[in-house]
């Protein structure tokens, strides 16, 4: 049976973008973060090491098993086996959703964004990836995945957030399984107005 993403990426280094994200977080905000779709917990580990209390959720049972074992002795770690749409967001200064938010179906997507927005205080940071319109998954399954162009992405967030960082990658890169795919993907860091 194919391994889950969490199993394939267990004990990998955190994503470097997380360090960029922390550079935008004001020092006066409480060190409380939520990692959405946390997988094996590689970003969780880094946030714990930086002194954060970390709430994390993932709908995958393998991710749950890995995180509950990996962080058994971490007293600033709170895991929930939830989906984006039914996760009860608590107030947090930082919310990350790396390579996970684009799995949320369109009919839930805007409610999820609303919940994320409500959970952040002024100057709170939300960092995520969203797919561009030319991503291979959009072309294969246009009814499953939501894709954006740069203007649509800006319009999606600009009412409530300052877009402090935006990167747009369009190239073939491997999935965690090693399979190549064409990625058209945005990385955004947003600061709540
Ligand atoms: C590609 S992995 C990314 C994991 C980690 N955030 C990272 O950056 O490496 C996507 C993760 O999101 C989880 N996921 C996908 N759809 C989800 C949903 N609707 N609700 C919660 N978790 C979800 C998957 O189980 C998986 O662990």
mmCIF file of C-alpha atoms and ligand atoms in Angstrom:
data_model
loop_
_atom_site.group_PDB
_atom_site.id
_atom_site.type_symbol
_atom_site.label_atom_id
_atom_site.label_comp_id
_atom_site.label_asym_id
_atom_site.label_seq_id
_atom_site.Cartn_x
_atom_site.Cartn_y
_atom_site.Cartn_z
ATOM 1 C CA UNK A 1 0.000 0.000 0.000
ATOM 2 C CA UNK A 2 1.248 3.526 -0.789
ATOM 3 C CA UNK A 3 2.600 5.394 2.208
ATOM 4 C CA UNK A 4 0.790 8.536 3.358
ATOM 5 C CA UNK A 5 2.455 11.945 2.989
ATOM 6 C CA UNK A 6 3.129 11.996 6.734
ATOM 7 C CA UNK A 7 4.889 8.634 6.581
ATOM 8 C CA UNK A 8 6.929 9.693 3.531
ATOM 9 C CA UNK A 9 8.133 12.904 5.180
ATOM 10 C CA UNK A 10 8.653 11.821 8.784
ATOM 11 C CA UNK A 11 11.576 13.639 10.454
ATOM 12 C CA UNK A 12 12.314 15.799 7.429
ATOM 13 C CA UNK A 13 13.549 19.322 8.045
ATOM 14 C CA UNK A 14 10.877 22.012 8.319
ATOM 15 C CA UNK A 15 10.065 24.039 5.214
ATOM 16 C CA UNK A 16 12.544 26.984 4.975
ATOM 17 C CA UNK A 17 9.660 29.378 4.231
ATOM 18 C CA UNK A 18 8.609 28.976 7.872
ATOM 19 C CA UNK A 19 11.669 30.957 8.968
ATOM 20 C CA UNK A 20 10.720 33.713 6.513
ATOM 21 C CA UNK A 21 7.201 33.668 7.966
ATOM 22 C CA UNK A 22 8.461 34.114 11.532
ATOM 23 C CA UNK A 23 10.376 37.195 10.408
ATOM 24 C CA UNK A 24 7.021 38.913 9.756
ATOM 25 C CA UNK A 25 5.525 38.101 13.161
ATOM 26 C CA UNK A 26 5.474 40.977 15.629
ATOM 27 C CA UNK A 27 7.314 40.245 18.907
ATOM 28 C CA UNK A 28 4.457 41.547 21.028
ATOM 29 C CA UNK A 29 2.005 38.820 19.918
ATOM 30 C CA UNK A 30 1.626 35.655 22.008
ATOM 31 C CA UNK A 31 3.620 32.721 20.692
ATOM 32 C CA UNK A 32 0.604 30.648 19.707
ATOM 33 C CA UNK A 33 0.417 28.939 16.308
ATOM 34 C CA UNK A 34 -1.941 26.637 14.447
ATOM 35 C CA UNK A 35 -0.503 24.326 11.791
ATOM 36 C CA UNK A 36 -3.288 23.217 9.437
ATOM 37 C CA UNK A 37 -2.808 19.871 7.710
ATOM 38 C CA UNK A 38 0.389 19.359 9.687
ATOM 39 C CA UNK A 39 1.396 15.996 8.178
ATOM 40 C CA UNK A 40 4.354 14.481 10.033
ATOM 41 C CA UNK A 41 4.774 17.580 12.189
ATOM 42 C CA UNK A 42 8.036 18.868 10.728
ATOM 43 C CA UNK A 43 6.890 22.491 10.977
ATOM 44 C CA UNK A 44 5.373 21.784 14.397
ATOM 45 C CA UNK A 45 8.774 20.634 15.641
ATOM 46 C CA UNK A 46 10.410 23.867 14.531
ATOM 47 C CA UNK A 47 7.672 26.020 16.073
ATOM 48 C CA UNK A 48 7.925 24.138 19.369
ATOM 49 C CA UNK A 49 11.691 24.667 19.306
ATOM 50 C CA UNK A 50 11.047 28.401 18.846
ATOM 51 C CA UNK A 51 8.926 28.460 22.019
ATOM 52 C CA UNK A 52 5.451 28.399 20.438
ATOM 53 C CA UNK A 53 2.408 26.667 21.803
ATOM 54 C CA UNK A 54 1.338 24.733 18.733
ATOM 55 C CA UNK A 55 -2.158 23.630 17.859
ATOM 56 C CA UNK A 56 -2.124 21.298 14.872
ATOM 57 C CA UNK A 57 -4.681 19.290 12.973
ATOM 58 C CA UNK A 58 -4.743 16.826 10.124
ATOM 59 C CA UNK A 59 -7.544 14.654 8.802
ATOM 60 C CA UNK A 60 -5.189 11.732 8.196
ATOM 61 C CA UNK A 61 -5.048 8.927 10.761
ATOM 62 C CA UNK A 62 -1.385 8.275 9.899
ATOM 63 C CA UNK A 63 -0.544 11.921 10.589
ATOM 64 C CA UNK A 64 -2.383 11.659 13.891
ATOM 65 C CA UNK A 65 -0.512 8.524 14.905
ATOM 66 C CA UNK A 66 2.853 10.022 13.939
ATOM 67 C CA UNK A 67 2.246 13.363 15.678
ATOM 68 C CA UNK A 68 0.800 11.875 18.858
ATOM 69 C CA UNK A 69 3.845 9.606 19.149
ATOM 70 C CA UNK A 70 6.413 12.163 18.069
ATOM 71 C CA UNK A 71 5.170 14.883 20.437
ATOM 72 C CA UNK A 72 4.089 12.652 23.317
ATOM 73 C CA UNK A 73 6.189 14.633 25.777
ATOM 74 C CA UNK A 74 5.605 18.111 24.306
ATOM 75 C CA UNK A 75 3.357 19.960 26.717
ATOM 76 C CA UNK A 76 2.831 22.892 24.335
ATOM 77 C CA UNK A 77 1.376 20.704 21.569
ATOM 78 C CA UNK A 78 -2.338 20.150 20.992
ATOM 79 C CA UNK A 79 -3.327 17.842 18.134
ATOM 80 C CA UNK A 80 -6.795 17.307 16.652
ATOM 81 C CA UNK A 81 -7.782 14.776 14.032
ATOM 82 C CA UNK A 82 -9.974 17.230 12.116
ATOM 83 C CA UNK A 83 -10.615 18.521 8.634
ATOM 84 C CA UNK A 84 -10.271 22.208 7.841
ATOM 85 C CA UNK A 85 -14.021 22.710 7.743
ATOM 86 C CA UNK A 86 -14.785 21.198 11.160
ATOM 87 C CA UNK A 87 -11.685 22.322 13.048
ATOM 88 C CA UNK A 88 -12.612 24.644 15.938
ATOM 89 C CA UNK A 89 -10.005 27.368 15.398
ATOM 90 C CA UNK A 90 -8.732 28.978 18.611
ATOM 91 C CA UNK A 91 -7.165 32.448 18.653
ATOM 92 C CA UNK A 92 -3.608 32.274 17.345
ATOM 93 C CA UNK A 93 -0.972 34.796 16.251
ATOM 94 C CA UNK A 94 0.244 32.548 13.463
ATOM 95 C CA UNK A 95 -1.652 30.147 11.205
ATOM 96 C CA UNK A 96 0.192 28.045 8.646
ATOM 97 C CA UNK A 97 -1.329 25.853 5.947
ATOM 98 C CA UNK A 98 1.543 24.656 3.810
ATOM 99 C CA UNK A 99 0.542 22.420 0.913
ATOM 100 C CA UNK A 100 -2.762 21.633 2.603
ATOM 101 C CA UNK A 101 -5.319 24.427 2.096
ATOM 102 C CA UNK A 102 -5.740 23.642 -1.597
ATOM 103 C CA UNK A 103 -7.215 20.249 -0.691
ATOM 104 C CA UNK A 104 -10.274 21.971 0.798
ATOM 105 C CA UNK A 105 -13.289 21.575 -1.529
ATOM 106 C CA UNK A 106 -14.658 24.776 -3.060
ATOM 107 C CA UNK A 107 -17.941 24.573 -1.146
ATOM 108 C CA UNK A 108 -16.038 24.729 2.172
ATOM 109 C CA UNK A 109 -13.142 26.906 1.108
ATOM 110 C CA UNK A 110 -14.562 30.372 1.792
ATOM 111 C CA UNK A 111 -15.984 29.388 5.213
ATOM 112 C CA UNK A 112 -12.576 27.984 6.130
ATOM 113 C CA UNK A 113 -10.893 31.250 5.134
ATOM 114 C CA UNK A 114 -13.422 33.143 7.234
ATOM 115 C CA UNK A 115 -12.642 30.961 10.273
ATOM 116 C CA UNK A 116 -8.922 31.513 9.785
ATOM 117 C CA UNK A 117 -9.410 35.256 9.505
ATOM 118 C CA UNK A 118 -11.509 35.319 12.700
ATOM 119 C CA UNK A 119 -8.896 33.336 14.646
ATOM 120 C CA UNK A 120 -6.162 35.924 13.982
ATOM 121 C CA UNK A 121 -5.695 39.178 15.894
ATOM 122 C CA UNK A 122 -4.625 42.404 14.172
ATOM 123 C CA UNK A 123 -1.100 41.831 12.777
ATOM 124 C CA UNK A 124 -1.561 38.068 13.060
ATOM 125 C CA UNK A 125 0.086 36.114 10.250
ATOM 126 C CA UNK A 126 -1.443 33.566 7.894
ATOM 127 C CA UNK A 127 0.887 31.702 5.533
ATOM 128 C CA UNK A 128 -0.320 29.203 2.960
ATOM 129 C CA UNK A 129 0.041 27.751 -0.501
ATOM 130 C CA UNK A 130 -2.660 27.912 -3.161
ATOM 131 C CA UNK A 131 -2.651 26.424 -6.640
ATOM 132 C CA UNK A 132 -2.370 28.460 -9.813
ATOM 133 C CA UNK A 133 -4.642 27.811 -12.778
ATOM 134 C CA UNK A 134 -2.026 25.845 -14.730
ATOM 135 C CA UNK A 135 -1.209 23.335 -12.006
ATOM 136 C CA UNK A 136 -1.362 19.708 -13.215
ATOM 137 C CA UNK A 137 -3.940 18.820 -10.553
ATOM 138 C CA UNK A 138 -6.239 21.611 -11.754
ATOM 139 C CA UNK A 139 -5.950 20.375 -15.316
ATOM 140 C CA UNK A 140 -6.608 16.773 -14.249
ATOM 141 C CA UNK A 141 -9.386 17.503 -11.726
ATOM 142 C CA UNK A 142 -10.833 20.990 -12.255
ATOM 143 C CA UNK A 143 -13.886 20.108 -10.150
ATOM 144 C CA UNK A 144 -11.792 19.021 -7.179
ATOM 145 C CA UNK A 145 -9.166 21.746 -6.900
ATOM 146 C CA UNK A 146 -9.509 25.520 -6.898
ATOM 147 C CA UNK A 147 -6.959 27.433 -8.966
ATOM 148 C CA UNK A 148 -6.184 31.149 -8.929
ATOM 149 C CA UNK A 149 -4.333 33.638 -11.043
ATOM 150 C CA UNK A 150 -2.284 36.291 -9.266
ATOM 151 C CA UNK A 151 -4.969 38.966 -9.444
ATOM 152 C CA UNK A 152 -7.650 36.593 -8.114
ATOM 153 C CA UNK A 153 -5.351 35.677 -5.259
ATOM 154 C CA UNK A 154 -4.796 39.336 -4.367
ATOM 155 C CA UNK A 155 -8.532 40.005 -4.570
ATOM 156 C CA UNK A 156 -9.214 37.033 -2.304
ATOM 157 C CA UNK A 157 -7.142 38.428 0.533
ATOM 158 C CA UNK A 158 -6.702 42.164 0.110
ATOM 159 C CA UNK A 159 -9.798 43.266 2.062
ATOM 160 C CA UNK A 160 -8.599 41.808 5.370
ATOM 161 C CA UNK A 161 -4.885 41.192 4.876
ATOM 162 C CA UNK A 162 -1.743 42.917 3.692
ATOM 163 C CA UNK A 163 0.091 40.569 1.359
ATOM 164 C CA UNK A 164 3.614 40.865 2.745
ATOM 165 C CA UNK A 165 5.131 38.065 0.635
ATOM 166 C CA UNK A 166 4.021 36.399 -2.577
ATOM 167 C CA UNK A 167 5.956 33.808 -4.536
ATOM 168 C CA UNK A 168 4.710 32.124 -7.715
ATOM 169 C CA UNK A 169 6.440 28.921 -8.769
ATOM 170 C CA UNK A 170 5.671 27.266 -12.095
ATOM 171 C CA UNK A 171 7.809 24.210 -12.784
ATOM 172 C CA UNK A 172 8.131 20.425 -12.690
ATOM 173 C CA UNK A 173 9.031 19.264 -9.197
ATOM 174 C CA UNK A 174 8.751 15.899 -7.454
ATOM 175 C CA UNK A 175 5.956 14.994 -5.066
ATOM 176 C CA UNK A 176 6.971 13.405 -1.745
ATOM 177 C CA UNK A 177 6.511 10.032 -3.472
ATOM 178 C CA UNK A 178 9.191 10.983 -6.030
ATOM 179 C CA UNK A 179 6.678 11.270 -8.900
ATOM 180 C CA UNK A 180 7.159 14.402 -10.999
ATOM 181 C CA UNK A 181 4.310 16.857 -11.454
ATOM 182 C CA UNK A 182 3.890 20.340 -12.916
ATOM 183 C CA UNK A 183 3.423 22.758 -10.051
ATOM 184 C CA UNK A 184 1.778 26.121 -10.527
ATOM 185 C CA UNK A 185 1.724 27.213 -6.920
ATOM 186 C CA UNK A 186 1.620 30.380 -4.861
ATOM 187 C CA UNK A 187 3.172 30.864 -1.463
ATOM 188 C CA UNK A 188 1.683 33.802 0.378
ATOM 189 C CA UNK A 189 2.338 35.390 3.732
ATOM 190 C CA UNK A 190 -0.513 37.589 4.902
ATOM 191 C CA UNK A 191 -0.667 40.019 7.786
ATOM 192 C CA UNK A 192 -4.133 40.748 9.171
ATOM 193 C CA UNK A 193 -5.166 44.412 8.922
HETATM 194 C C1 LIG B 1 1.017 17.607 1.230
HETATM 195 S S1 LIG B 1 0.710 17.366 2.934
HETATM 196 C C2 LIG B 1 1.487 18.791 3.673
HETATM 197 C C3 LIG B 1 1.872 18.561 5.109
HETATM 198 C C4 LIG B 1 2.640 19.717 5.772
HETATM 199 N N1 LIG B 1 1.763 20.851 5.989
HETATM 200 C C5 LIG B 1 3.815 20.142 4.942
HETATM 201 O O1 LIG B 1 3.911 21.308 4.581
HETATM 202 O O2 LIG B 1 4.658 19.298 4.665
HETATM 203 C C6 LIG B 1 -0.983 17.744 3.107
HETATM 204 C C7 LIG B 1 -1.540 17.358 4.446
HETATM 205 O O3 LIG B 1 -2.829 17.941 4.563
HETATM 206 C C8 LIG B 1 -3.722 16.979 5.066
HETATM 207 N N2 LIG B 1 -5.056 17.336 4.561
HETATM 208 C C9 LIG B 1 -5.508 17.278 3.292
HETATM 209 N N3 LIG B 1 -6.767 17.723 3.220
HETATM 210 C C10 LIG B 1 -7.117 18.080 4.480
HETATM 211 C C11 LIG B 1 -8.298 18.590 5.053
HETATM 212 N N4 LIG B 1 -9.377 18.875 4.308
HETATM 213 N N5 LIG B 1 -8.320 18.818 6.377
HETATM 214 C C12 LIG B 1 -7.228 18.571 7.138
HETATM 215 N N6 LIG B 1 -6.081 18.063 6.657
HETATM 216 C C13 LIG B 1 -6.034 17.828 5.337
HETATM 217 C C14 LIG B 1 -3.202 15.647 4.548
HETATM 218 O O4 LIG B 1 -3.653 14.583 5.343
HETATM 219 C C15 LIG B 1 -1.713 15.861 4.604
HETATM 220 O O5 LIG B 1 -1.148 15.439 5.814
#
